[in-house]
PDB file of C-alpha atoms and ligand atoms in Angstrom:
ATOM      1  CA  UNK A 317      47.160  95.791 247.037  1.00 46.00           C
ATOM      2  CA  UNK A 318      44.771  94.776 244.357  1.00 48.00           C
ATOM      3  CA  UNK A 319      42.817  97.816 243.166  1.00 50.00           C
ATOM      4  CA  UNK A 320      39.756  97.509 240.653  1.00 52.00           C
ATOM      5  CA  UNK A 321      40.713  98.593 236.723  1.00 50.00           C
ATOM      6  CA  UNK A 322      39.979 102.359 236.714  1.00 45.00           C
ATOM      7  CA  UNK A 323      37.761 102.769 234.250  1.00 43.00           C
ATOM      8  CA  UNK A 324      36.066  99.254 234.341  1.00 57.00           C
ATOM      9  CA  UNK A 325      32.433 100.602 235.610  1.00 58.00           C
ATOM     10  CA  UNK A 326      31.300  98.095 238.480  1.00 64.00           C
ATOM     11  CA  UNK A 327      27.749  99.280 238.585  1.00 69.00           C
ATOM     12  CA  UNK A 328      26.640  97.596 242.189  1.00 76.00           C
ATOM     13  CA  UNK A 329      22.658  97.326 240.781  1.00 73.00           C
ATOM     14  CA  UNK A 330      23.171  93.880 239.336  1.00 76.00           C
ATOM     15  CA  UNK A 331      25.532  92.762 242.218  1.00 86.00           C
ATOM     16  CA  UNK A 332      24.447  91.411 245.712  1.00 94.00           C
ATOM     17  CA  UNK A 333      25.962  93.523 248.109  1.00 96.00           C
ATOM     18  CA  UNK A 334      26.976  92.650 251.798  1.00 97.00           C
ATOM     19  CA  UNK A 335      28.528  95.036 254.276  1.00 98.00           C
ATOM     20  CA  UNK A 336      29.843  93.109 257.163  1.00 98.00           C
ATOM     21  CA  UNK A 337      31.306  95.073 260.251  1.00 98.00           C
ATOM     22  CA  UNK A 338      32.305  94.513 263.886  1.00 98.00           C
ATOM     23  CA  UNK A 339      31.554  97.905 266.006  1.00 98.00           C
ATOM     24  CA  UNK A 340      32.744  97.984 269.627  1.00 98.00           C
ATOM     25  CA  UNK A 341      31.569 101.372 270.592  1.00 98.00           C
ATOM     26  CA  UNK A 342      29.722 102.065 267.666  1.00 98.00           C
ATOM     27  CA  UNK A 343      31.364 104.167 265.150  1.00 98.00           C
ATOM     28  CA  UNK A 344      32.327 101.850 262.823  1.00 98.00           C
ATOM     29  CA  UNK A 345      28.571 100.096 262.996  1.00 98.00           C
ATOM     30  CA  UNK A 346      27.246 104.044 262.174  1.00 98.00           C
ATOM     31  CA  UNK A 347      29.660 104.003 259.607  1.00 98.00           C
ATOM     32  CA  UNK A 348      28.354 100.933 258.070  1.00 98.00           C
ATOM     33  CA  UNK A 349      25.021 102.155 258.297  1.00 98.00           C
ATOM     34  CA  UNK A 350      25.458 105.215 256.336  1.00 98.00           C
ATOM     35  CA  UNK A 351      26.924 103.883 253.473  1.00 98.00           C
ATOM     36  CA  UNK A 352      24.344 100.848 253.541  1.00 97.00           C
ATOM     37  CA  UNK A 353      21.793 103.842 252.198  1.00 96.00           C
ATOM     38  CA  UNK A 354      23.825 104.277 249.293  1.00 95.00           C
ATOM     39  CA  UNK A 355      24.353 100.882 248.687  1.00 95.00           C
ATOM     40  CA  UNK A 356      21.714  99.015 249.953  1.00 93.00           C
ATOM     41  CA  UNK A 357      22.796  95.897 250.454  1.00 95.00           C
ATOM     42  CA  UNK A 358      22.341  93.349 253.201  1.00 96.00           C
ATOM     43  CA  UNK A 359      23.943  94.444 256.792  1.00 97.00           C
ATOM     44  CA  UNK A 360      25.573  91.995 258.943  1.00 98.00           C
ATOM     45  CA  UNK A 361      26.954  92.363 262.661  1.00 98.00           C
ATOM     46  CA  UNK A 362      30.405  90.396 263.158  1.00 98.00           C
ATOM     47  CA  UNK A 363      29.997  89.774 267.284  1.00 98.00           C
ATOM     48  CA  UNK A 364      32.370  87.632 268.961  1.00 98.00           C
ATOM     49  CA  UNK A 365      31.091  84.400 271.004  1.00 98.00           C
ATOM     50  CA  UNK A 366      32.439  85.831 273.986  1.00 97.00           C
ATOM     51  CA  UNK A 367      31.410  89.256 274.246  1.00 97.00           C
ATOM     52  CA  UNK A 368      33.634  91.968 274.878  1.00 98.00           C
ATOM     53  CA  UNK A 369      33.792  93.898 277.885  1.00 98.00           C
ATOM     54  CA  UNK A 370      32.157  97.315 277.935  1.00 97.00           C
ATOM     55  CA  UNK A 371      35.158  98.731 280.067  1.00 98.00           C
ATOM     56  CA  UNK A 372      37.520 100.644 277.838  1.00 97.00           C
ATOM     57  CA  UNK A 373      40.618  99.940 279.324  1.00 97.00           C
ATOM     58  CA  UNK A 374      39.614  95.904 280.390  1.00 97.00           C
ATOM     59  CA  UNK A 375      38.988  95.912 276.627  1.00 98.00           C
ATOM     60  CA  UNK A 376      41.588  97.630 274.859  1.00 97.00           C
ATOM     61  CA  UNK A 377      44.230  96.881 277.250  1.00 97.00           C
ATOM     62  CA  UNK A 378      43.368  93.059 278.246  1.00 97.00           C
ATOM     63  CA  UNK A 379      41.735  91.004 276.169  1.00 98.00           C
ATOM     64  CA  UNK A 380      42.050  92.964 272.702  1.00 98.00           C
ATOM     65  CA  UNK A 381      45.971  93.772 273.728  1.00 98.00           C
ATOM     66  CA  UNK A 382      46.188  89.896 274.554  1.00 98.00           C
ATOM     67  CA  UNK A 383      44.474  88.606 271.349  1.00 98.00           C
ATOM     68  CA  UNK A 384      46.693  91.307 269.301  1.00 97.00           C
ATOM     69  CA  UNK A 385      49.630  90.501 271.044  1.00 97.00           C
ATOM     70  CA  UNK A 386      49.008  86.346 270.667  1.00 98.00           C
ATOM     71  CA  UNK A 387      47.255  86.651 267.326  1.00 97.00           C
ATOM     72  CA  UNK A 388      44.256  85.437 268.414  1.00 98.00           C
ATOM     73  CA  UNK A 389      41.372  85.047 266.456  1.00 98.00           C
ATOM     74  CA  UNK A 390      38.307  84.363 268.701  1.00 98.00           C
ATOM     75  CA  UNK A 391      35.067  82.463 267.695  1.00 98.00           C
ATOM     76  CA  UNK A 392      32.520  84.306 266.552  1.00 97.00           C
ATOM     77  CA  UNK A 393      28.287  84.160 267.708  1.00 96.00           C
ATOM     78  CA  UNK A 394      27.326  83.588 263.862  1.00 90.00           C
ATOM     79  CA  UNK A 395      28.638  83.558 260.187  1.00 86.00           C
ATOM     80  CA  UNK A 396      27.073  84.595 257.299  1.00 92.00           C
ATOM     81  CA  UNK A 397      26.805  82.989 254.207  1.00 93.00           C
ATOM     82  CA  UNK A 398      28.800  85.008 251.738  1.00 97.00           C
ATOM     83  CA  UNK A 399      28.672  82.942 248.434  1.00 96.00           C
ATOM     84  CA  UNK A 400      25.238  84.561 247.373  1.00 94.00           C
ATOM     85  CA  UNK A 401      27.161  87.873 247.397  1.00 96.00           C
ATOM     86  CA  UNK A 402      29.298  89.478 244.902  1.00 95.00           C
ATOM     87  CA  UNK A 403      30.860  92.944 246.870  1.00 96.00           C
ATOM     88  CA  UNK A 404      31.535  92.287 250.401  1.00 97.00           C
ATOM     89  CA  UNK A 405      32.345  96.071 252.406  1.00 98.00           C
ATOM     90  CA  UNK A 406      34.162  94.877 255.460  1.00 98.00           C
ATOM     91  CA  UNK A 407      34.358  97.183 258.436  1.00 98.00           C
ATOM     92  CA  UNK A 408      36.569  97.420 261.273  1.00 99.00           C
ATOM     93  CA  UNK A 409      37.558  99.861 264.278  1.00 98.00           C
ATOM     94  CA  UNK A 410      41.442  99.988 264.144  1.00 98.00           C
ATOM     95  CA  UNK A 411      42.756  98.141 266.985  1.00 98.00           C
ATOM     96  CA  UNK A 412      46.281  97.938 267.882  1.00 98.00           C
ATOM     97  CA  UNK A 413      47.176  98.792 264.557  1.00 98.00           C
ATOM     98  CA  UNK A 414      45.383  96.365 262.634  1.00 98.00           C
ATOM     99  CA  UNK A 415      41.416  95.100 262.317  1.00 98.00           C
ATOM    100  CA  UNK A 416      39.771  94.077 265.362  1.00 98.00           C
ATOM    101  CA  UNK A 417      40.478  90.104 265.838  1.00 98.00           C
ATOM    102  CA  UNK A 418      36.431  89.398 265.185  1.00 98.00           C
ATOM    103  CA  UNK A 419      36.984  90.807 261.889  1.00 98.00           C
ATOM    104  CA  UNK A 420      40.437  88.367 260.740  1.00 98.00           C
ATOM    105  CA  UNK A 421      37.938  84.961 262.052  1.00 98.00           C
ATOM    106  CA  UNK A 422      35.584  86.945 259.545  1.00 98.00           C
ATOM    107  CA  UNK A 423      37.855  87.090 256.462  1.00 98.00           C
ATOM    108  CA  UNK A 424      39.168  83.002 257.276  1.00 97.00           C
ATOM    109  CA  UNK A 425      36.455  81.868 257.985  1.00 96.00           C
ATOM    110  CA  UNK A 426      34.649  82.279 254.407  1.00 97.00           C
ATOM    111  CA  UNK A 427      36.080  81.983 250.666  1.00 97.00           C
ATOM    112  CA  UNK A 428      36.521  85.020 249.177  1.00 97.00           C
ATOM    113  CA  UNK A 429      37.418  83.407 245.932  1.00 96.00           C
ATOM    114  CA  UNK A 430      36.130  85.742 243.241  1.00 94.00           C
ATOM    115  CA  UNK A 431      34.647  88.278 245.752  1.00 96.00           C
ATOM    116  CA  UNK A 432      35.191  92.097 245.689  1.00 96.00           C
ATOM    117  CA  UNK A 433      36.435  93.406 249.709  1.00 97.00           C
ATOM    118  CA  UNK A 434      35.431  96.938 249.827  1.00 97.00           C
ATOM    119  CA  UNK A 435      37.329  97.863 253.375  1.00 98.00           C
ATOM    120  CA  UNK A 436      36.442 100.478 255.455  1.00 98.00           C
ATOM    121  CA  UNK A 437      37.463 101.403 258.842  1.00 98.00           C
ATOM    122  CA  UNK A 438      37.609 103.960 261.692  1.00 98.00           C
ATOM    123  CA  UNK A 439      39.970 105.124 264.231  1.00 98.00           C
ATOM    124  CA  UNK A 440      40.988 106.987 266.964  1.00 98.00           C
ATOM    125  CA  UNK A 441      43.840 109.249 265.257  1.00 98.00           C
ATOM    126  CA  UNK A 442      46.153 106.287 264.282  1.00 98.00           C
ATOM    127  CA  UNK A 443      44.211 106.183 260.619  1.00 98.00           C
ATOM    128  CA  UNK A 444      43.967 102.913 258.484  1.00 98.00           C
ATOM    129  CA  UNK A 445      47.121 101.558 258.759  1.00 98.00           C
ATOM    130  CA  UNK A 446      47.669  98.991 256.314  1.00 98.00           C
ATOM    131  CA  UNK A 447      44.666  97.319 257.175  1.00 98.00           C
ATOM    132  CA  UNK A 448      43.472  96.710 253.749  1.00 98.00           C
ATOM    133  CA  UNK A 449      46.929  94.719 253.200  1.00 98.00           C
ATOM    134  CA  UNK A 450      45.875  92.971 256.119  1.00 98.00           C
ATOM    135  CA  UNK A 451      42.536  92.146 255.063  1.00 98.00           C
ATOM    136  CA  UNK A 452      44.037  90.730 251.773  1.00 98.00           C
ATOM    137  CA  UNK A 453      46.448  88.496 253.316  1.00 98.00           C
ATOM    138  CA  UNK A 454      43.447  86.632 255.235  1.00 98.00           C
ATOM    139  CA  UNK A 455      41.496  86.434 252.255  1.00 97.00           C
ATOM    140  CA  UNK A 456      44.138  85.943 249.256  1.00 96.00           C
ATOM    141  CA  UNK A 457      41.667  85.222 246.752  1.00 96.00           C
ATOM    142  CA  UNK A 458      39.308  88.543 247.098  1.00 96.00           C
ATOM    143  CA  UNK A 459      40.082  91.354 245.778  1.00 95.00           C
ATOM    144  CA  UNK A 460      40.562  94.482 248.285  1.00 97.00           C
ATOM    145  CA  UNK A 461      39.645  97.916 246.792  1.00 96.00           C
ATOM    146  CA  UNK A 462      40.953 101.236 248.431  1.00 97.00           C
ATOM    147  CA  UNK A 463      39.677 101.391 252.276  1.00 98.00           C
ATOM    148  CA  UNK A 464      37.194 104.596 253.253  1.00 98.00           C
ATOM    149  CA  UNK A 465      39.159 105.810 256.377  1.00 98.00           C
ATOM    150  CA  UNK A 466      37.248 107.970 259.084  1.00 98.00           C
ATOM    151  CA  UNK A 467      38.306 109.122 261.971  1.00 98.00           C
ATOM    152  CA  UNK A 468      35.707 108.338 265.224  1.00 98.00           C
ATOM    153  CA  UNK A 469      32.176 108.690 263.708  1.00 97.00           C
ATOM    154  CA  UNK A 470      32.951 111.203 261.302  1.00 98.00           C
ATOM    155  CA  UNK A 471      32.590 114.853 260.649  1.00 97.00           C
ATOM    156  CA  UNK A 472      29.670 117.034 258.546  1.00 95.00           C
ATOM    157  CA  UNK A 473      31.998 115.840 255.221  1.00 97.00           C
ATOM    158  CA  UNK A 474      31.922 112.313 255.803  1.00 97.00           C
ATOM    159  CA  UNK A 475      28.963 111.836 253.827  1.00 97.00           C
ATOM    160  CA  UNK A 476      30.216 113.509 250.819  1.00 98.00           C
ATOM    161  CA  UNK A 477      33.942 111.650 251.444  1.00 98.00           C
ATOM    162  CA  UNK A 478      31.676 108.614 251.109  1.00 98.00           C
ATOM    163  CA  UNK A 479      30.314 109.491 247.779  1.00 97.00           C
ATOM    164  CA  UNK A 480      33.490 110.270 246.802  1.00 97.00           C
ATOM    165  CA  UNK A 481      35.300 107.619 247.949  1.00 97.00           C
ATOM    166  CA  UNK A 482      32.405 105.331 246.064  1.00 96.00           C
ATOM    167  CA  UNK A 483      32.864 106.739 242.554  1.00 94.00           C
ATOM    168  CA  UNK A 484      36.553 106.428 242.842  1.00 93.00           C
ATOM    169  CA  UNK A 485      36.255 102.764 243.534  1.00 92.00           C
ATOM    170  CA  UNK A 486      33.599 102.892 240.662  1.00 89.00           C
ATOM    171  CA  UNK A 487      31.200 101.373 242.730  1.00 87.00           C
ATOM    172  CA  UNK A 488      28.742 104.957 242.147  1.00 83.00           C
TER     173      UNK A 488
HETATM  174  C1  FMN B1284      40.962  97.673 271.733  1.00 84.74           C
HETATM  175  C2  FMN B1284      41.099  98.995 271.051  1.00 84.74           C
HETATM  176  C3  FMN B1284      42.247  99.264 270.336  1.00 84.74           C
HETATM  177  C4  FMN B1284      42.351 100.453 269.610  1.00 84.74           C
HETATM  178  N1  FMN B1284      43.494 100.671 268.874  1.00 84.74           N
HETATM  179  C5  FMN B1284      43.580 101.781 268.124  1.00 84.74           C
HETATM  180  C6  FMN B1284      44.710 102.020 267.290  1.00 84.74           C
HETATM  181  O1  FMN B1284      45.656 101.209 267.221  1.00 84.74           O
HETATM  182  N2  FMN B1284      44.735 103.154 266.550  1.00 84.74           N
HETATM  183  C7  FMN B1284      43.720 104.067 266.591  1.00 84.74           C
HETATM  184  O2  FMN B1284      43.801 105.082 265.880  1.00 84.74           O
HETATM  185  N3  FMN B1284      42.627 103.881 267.354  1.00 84.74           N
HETATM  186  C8  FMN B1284      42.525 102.767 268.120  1.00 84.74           C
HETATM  187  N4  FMN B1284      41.412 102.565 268.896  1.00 84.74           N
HETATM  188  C9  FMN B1284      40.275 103.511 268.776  1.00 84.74           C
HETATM  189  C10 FMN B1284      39.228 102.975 267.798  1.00 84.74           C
HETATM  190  O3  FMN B1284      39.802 102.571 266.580  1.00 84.74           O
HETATM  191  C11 FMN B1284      38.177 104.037 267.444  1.00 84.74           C
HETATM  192  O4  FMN B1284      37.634 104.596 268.583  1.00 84.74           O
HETATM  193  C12 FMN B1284      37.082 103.416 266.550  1.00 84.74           C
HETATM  194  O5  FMN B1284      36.371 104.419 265.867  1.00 84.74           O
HETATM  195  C13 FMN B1284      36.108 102.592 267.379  1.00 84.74           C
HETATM  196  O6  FMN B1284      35.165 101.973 266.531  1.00 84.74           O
HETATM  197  P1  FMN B1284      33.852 101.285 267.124  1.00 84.74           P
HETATM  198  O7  FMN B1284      33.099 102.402 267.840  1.00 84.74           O
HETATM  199  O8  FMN B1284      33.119 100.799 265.918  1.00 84.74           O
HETATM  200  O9  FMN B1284      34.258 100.204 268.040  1.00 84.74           O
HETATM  201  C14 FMN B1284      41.295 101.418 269.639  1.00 84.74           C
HETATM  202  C15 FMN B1284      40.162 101.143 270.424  1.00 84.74           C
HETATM  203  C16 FMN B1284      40.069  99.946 271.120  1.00 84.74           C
HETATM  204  C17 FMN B1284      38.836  99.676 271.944  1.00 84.74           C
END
């Protein structure tokens, strides 16, 4: 994985800042949230064309299990134009071990070609997996910094884990 030079400051006030996430049941959307107020950037919702069922288990083991199983990649409702950006956080629920499916149409369906991935992603007790790895071989030409990892929506500590985990990507 590509990590930013230690040391080489990336101060995020003279860079346009997106944070793109897909949220299922919500965690990883309050996730995104909470470090958009100490970022402030631009938020954007990844939702697929085809909505996903709110039953856990129709979910998680049908149509996510089938797309993970198939590598499928389903359409999603809108993109967003990513060229005016510079830092691009991109979050995910894990799911099956990897990003959510919404999220890899995400990462091929723009150029990341001098863009800075900041992953971050939440879980259910699995932890991050190698999903940054994953998020750099859909979008070879970004570079992925070190992913924040939390597990469901967090604890009391999360918000000082995001601080932290900001200044030791230098973006803080
Ligand atoms: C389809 C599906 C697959 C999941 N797979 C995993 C997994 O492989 N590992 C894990 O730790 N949690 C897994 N979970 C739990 C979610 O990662 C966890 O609840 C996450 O915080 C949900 O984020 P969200 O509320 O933004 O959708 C899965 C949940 C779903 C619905």
């Amino acid at each position: 994985m590509i990590y930013a030079n230690k040391g080489e400051k990336m101060s995020l006030a003279d860079r346009k800042v997106l944070i793109a996430y897909f949220s299922w049941s919500g965690n990883t959307k309050y996730i995104a949230e909470k470090i958009n107020t100490k970022v402030r950037g631009d938020i954007f919702r990844i939702e697929t064309k085809i909505p996903y069922p709110t039953d856990y288990n129709e979910t998680a083991y049908g149509i996510a299990k089938k797309q993970h199983d198939e590598n499928i990649h389903p359409e999603i409702k809108d993109n967003c134009d990513i060229s005016n950006y510079d830092v691009i956080f991109v979050g995910t629920p894990a799911w099956w071990y990897t990003m959510a499916p919404p999220v890899m149409t995400f990462l091929e369906n723009n150029n990341f070609e001098g863009k800075i991935i900041v992953p971050f992603v939440t879980h259910g007790g699995g932890g991050g997996y190698n999903i940054a790895d994953d998020m750099k071989e859909l979008a070879k030409t970004a570079t992925v910094l070190t992913p924040l990892i939390v597990y469901g929506k967090g604890n009391l500590n999360t918000d000082k884990e995001i601080d932290n985990w900001l200044k030791d990507i230098n973006l803080k």
